[in-house]
Structures are given as C-alpha cells and as structure tokens.
PDB file of C-alpha atoms in Angstrom:
ATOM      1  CA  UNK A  19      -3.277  13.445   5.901  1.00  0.00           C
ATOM      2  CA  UNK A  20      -0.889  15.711   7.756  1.00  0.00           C
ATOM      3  CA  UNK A  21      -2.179  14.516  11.052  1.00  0.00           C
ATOM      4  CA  UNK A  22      -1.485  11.159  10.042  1.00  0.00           C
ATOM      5  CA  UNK A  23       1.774  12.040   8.587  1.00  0.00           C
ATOM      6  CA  UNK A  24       2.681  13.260  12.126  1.00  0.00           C
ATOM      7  CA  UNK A  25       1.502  10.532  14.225  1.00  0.00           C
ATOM      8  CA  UNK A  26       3.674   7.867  11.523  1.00  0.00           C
ATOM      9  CA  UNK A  27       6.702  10.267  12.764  1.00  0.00           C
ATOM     10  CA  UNK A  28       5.770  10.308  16.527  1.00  0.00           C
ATOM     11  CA  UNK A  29       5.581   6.759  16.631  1.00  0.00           C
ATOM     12  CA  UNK A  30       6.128   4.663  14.106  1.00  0.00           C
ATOM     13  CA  UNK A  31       9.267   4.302  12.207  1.00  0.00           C
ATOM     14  CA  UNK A  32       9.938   6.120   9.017  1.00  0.00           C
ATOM     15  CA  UNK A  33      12.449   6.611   6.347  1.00  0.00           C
ATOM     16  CA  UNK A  34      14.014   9.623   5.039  1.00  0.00           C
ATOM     17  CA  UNK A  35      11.916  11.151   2.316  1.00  0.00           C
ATOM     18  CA  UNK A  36      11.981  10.902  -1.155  1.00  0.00           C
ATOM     19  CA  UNK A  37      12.992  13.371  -3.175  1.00  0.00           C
ATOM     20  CA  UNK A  38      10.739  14.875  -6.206  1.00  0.00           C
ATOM     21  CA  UNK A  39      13.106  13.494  -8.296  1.00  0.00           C
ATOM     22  CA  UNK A  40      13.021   9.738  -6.530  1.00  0.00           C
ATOM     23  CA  UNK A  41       9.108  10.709  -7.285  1.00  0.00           C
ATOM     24  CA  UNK A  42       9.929  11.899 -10.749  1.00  0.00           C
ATOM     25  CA  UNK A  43      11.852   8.443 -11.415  1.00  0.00           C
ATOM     26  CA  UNK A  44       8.971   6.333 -10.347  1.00  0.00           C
ATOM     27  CA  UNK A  45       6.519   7.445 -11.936  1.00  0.00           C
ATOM     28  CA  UNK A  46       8.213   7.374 -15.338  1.00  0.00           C
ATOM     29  CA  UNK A  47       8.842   3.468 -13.687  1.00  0.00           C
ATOM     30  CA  UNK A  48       5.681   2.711 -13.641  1.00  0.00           C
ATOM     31  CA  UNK A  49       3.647   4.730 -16.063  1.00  0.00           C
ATOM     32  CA  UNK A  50       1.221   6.282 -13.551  1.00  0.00           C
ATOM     33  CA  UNK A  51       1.533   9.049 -11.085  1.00  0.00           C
ATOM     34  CA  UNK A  52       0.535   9.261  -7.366  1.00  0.00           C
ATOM     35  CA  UNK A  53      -2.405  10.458  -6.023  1.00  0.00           C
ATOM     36  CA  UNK A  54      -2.359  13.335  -3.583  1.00  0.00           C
ATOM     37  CA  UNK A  55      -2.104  11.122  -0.695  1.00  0.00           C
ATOM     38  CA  UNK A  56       0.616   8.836  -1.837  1.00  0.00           C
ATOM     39  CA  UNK A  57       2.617  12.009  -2.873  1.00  0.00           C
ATOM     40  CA  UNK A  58       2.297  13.376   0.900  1.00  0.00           C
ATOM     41  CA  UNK A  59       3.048  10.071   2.260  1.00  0.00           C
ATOM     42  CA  UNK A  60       6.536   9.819   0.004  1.00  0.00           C
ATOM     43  CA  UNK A  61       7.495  13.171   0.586  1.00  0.00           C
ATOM     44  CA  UNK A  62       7.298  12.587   3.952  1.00  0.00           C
ATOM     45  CA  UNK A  63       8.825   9.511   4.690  1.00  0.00           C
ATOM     46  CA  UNK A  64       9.621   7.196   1.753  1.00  0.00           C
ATOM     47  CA  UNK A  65       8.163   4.076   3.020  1.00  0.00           C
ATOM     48  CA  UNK A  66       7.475   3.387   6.964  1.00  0.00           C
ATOM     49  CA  UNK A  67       7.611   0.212   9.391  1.00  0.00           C
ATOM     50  CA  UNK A  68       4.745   0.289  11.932  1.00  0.00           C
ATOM     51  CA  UNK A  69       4.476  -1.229  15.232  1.00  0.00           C
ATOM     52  CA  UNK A  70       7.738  -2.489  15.444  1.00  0.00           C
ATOM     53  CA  UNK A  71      11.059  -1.602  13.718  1.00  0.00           C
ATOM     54  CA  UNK A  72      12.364  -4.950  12.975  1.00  0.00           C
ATOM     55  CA  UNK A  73       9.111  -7.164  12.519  1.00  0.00           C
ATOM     56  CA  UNK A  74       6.489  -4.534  11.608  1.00  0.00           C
ATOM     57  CA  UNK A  75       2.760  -5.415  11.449  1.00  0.00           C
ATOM     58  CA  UNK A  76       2.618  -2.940   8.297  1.00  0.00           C
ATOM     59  CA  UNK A  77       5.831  -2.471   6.139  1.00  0.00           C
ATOM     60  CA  UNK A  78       5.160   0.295   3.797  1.00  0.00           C
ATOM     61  CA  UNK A  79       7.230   0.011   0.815  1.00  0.00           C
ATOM     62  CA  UNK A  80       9.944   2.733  -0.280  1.00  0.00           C
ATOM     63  CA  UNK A  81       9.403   3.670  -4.131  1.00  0.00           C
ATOM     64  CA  UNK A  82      12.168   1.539  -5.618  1.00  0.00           C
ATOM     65  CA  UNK A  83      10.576  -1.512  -4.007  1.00  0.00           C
ATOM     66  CA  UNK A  84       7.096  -0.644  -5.620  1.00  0.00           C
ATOM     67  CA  UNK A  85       5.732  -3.402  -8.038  1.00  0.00           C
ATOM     68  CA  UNK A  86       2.810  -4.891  -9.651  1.00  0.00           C
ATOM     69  CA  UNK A  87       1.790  -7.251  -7.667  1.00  0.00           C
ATOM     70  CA  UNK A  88       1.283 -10.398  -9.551  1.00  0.00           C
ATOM     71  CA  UNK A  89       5.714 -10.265  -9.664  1.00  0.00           C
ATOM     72  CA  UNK A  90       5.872  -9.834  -5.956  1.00  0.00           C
ATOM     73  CA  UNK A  91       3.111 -12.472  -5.229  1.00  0.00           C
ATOM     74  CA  UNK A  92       3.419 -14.941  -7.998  1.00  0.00           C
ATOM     75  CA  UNK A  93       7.263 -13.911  -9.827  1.00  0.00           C
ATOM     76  CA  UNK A  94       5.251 -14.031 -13.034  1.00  0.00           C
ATOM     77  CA  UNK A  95       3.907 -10.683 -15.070  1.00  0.00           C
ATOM     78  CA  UNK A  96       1.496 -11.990 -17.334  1.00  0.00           C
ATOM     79  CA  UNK A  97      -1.858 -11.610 -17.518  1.00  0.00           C
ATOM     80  CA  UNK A  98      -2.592 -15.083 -16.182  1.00  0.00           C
ATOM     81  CA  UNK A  99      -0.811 -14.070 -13.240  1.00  0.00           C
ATOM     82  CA  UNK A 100      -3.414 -11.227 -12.298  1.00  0.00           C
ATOM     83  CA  UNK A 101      -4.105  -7.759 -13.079  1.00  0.00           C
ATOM     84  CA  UNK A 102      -1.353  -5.569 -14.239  1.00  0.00           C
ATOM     85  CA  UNK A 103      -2.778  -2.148 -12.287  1.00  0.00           C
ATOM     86  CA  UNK A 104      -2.457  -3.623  -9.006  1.00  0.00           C
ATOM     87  CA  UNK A 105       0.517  -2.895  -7.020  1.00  0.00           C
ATOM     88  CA  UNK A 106       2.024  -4.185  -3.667  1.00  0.00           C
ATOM     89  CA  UNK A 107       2.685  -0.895  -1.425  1.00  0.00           C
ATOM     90  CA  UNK A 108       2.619  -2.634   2.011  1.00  0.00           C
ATOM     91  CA  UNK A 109       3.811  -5.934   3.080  1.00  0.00           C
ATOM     92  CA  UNK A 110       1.551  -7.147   6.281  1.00  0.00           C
ATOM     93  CA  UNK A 111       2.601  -9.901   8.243  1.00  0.00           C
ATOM     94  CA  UNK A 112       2.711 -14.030   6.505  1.00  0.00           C
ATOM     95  CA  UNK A 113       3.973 -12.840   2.944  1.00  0.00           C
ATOM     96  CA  UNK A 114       0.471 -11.036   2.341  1.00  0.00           C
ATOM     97  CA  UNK A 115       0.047  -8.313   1.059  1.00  0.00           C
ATOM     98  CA  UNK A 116      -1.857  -4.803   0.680  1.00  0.00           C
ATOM     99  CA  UNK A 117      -2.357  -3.653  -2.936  1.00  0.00           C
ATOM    100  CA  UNK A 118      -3.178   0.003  -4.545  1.00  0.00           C
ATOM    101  CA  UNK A 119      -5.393  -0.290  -7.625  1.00  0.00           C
ATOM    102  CA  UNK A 120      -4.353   2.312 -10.568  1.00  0.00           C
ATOM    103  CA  UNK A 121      -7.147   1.040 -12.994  1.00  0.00           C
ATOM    104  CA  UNK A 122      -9.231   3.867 -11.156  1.00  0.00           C
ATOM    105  CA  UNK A 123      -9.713   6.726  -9.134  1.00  0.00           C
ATOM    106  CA  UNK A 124     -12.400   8.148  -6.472  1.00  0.00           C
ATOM    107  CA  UNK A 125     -12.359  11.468  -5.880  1.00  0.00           C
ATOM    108  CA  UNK A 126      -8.502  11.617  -7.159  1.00  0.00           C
ATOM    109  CA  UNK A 127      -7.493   8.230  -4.976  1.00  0.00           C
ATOM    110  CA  UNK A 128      -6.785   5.286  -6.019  1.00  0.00           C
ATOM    111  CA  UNK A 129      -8.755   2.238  -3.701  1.00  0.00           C
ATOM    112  CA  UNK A 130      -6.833  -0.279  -1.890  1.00  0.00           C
ATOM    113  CA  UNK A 131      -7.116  -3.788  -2.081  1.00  0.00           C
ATOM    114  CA  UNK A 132      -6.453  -7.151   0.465  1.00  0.00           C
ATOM    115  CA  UNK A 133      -3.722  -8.221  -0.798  1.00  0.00           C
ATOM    116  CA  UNK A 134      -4.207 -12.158   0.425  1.00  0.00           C
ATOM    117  CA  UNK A 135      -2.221 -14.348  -0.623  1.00  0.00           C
ATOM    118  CA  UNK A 136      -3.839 -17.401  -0.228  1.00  0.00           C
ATOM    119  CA  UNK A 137      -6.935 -16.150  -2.687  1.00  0.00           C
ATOM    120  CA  UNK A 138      -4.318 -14.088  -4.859  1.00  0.00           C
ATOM    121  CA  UNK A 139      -5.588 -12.374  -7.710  1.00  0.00           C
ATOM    122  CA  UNK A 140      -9.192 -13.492  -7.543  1.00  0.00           C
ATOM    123  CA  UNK A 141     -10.648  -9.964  -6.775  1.00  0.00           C
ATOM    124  CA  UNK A 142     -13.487 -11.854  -4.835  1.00  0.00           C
ATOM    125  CA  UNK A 143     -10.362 -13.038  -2.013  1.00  0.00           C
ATOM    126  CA  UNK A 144      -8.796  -9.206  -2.488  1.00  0.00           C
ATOM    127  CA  UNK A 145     -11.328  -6.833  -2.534  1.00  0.00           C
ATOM    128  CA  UNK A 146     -11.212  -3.471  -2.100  1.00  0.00           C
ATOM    129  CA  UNK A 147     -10.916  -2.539   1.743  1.00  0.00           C
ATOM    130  CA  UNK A 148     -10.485   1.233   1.371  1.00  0.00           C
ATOM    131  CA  UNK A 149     -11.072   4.174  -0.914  1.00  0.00           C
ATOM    132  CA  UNK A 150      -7.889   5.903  -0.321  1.00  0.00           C
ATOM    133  CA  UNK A 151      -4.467   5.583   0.941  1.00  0.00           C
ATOM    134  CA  UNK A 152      -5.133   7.875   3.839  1.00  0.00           C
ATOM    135  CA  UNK A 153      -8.008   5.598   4.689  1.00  0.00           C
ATOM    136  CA  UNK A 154      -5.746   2.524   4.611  1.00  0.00           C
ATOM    137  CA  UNK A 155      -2.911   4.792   6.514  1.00  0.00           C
ATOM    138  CA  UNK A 156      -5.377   5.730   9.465  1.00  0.00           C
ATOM    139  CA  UNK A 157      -7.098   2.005   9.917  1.00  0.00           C
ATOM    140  CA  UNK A 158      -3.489   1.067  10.271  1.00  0.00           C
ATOM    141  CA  UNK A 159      -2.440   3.711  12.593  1.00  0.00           C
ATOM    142  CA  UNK A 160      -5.750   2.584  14.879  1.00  0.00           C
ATOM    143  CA  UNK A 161      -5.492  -0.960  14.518  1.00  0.00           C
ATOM    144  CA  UNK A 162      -3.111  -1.565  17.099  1.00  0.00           C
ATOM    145  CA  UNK A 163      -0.934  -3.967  14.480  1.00  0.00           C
ATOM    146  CA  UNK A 164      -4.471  -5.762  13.466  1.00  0.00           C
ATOM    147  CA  UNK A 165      -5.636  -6.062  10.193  1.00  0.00           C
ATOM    148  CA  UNK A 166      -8.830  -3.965  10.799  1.00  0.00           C
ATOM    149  CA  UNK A 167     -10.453  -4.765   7.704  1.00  0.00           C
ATOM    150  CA  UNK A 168     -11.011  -8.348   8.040  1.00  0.00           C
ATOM    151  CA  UNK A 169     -13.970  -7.514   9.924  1.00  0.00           C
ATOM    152  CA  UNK A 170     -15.830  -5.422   7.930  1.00  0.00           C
ATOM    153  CA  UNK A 171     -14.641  -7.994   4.790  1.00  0.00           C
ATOM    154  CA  UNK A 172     -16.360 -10.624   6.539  1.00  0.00           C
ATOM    155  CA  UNK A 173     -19.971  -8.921   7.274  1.00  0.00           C
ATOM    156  CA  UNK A 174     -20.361  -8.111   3.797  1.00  0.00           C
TER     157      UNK A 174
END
C-alpha cells in the first residue's frame, strides 16, 4: 500500500489528509470502520483525482462525501433502492460508480464492487471486481484511465 500511496502522490492528484479525528467523525457517520487499506489511503490523502485534475478518470471521494450508494445513485435509501452496506468511494467517468461492500470482509478488506449505473443495484450488473481497496487502487494506477476490470467481468 505504501508504494501505491507514493505513486498517487508522484502523479496523480491528491488532497490534504484527513485527520484521525475527520476518521473518528466518519466512522461514527456511518457505523463501520475502515479497513487497513482505506485507513492508509485517508491518512494519506483524503480522497484523490487520477489522470487528470479537472476531469479525472477515477475521482476518489474525500470522507464527508462518502455515502451508501443507493442515495448517490438512485436519491432514495430504502431497501428497494439497493443494499444499505454498499457505498460509493470513487466516481469513474458517465455518473458510474465504484462501490466498497461493508457486509463483509476478506482477510480484514472489504471487496469492491462495479458500481454501473445502468444495471444499478442488481449485484449480477455490479459484481465484485476486487478483494481489496489496494487491489482496486493499483488496477487504477495501471490502467492508464481504463476501467481494467471490464475485461476480466466479461470472461467470466
């Protein structure tokens, strides 16, 4: 994680850090605390543009702007509006969407889902695409402002 970490502040574009009190505040938010990798990430920078400052092929969201996804994708948080432990951390680019799943945990990381709008929340249209933030983070950091998991989405 720290040598992606570094390469986001080489050259990419990220905010100032939050501070473990920002981190403090959100959790309480939410009701659920970040994994080890999310924790790095925020301390580091909280949230990050990549690519491109202005138009960014991944926007990572700063901790204030963290929420469940079914309000950021459908303005509705009900039930029938999705599931209530996914979360939009990244915005990619046409209004879609890349989604952390609290309603479990591999090896102490949550997984991260496709957050596509189109087949939002069917779970079949945004499956999982990673185990771990740091997996998401360094896909991104290699993709060259693609979305790299399409791919391997579409063999399975």
């Amino acid at each position: 994680m720290i040598e992606l970490l570094e390469e986001v502040s080489r050259l990419h574009f990220p905010k100032p850090p939050a501070t473990p009190a920002q981190i403090e505040a959100f959790e309480q938010r939410v009701g659920w605390r970040l994994d080890p990798d999310l924790r790095a990430f925020y301390l580091h920078c909280d949230g990050a543009n990549l690519f491109d400052r202005i138009n960014p092929e991944f926007a990572f969201h700063p901790l204030a702007e963290i929420r469940r996804a079914r309000v950021v994708m459908l303005q509705d948080d009900t039930d029938k509006s999705g599931s209530a432990s996914w979360y939009s951390v990244c915005e990619v680019q046409d209004s879609n969407y890349i989604l952390l799943d609290v309603s479990q945990q591999t090896d102490g990381c949550y997984p991260i889902r496709d957050g596509y709008r189109e087949g939002f929340p069917d779970p079949v249209y945004c499956a999982q695409i990673t185990g771990s933030f740091s997996e998401f983070l360094g896909g991104a950091l290699r993709s060259n402002g693609r979305w790299f998991w399409l791919k391997d989405l579409q063999e399975e």
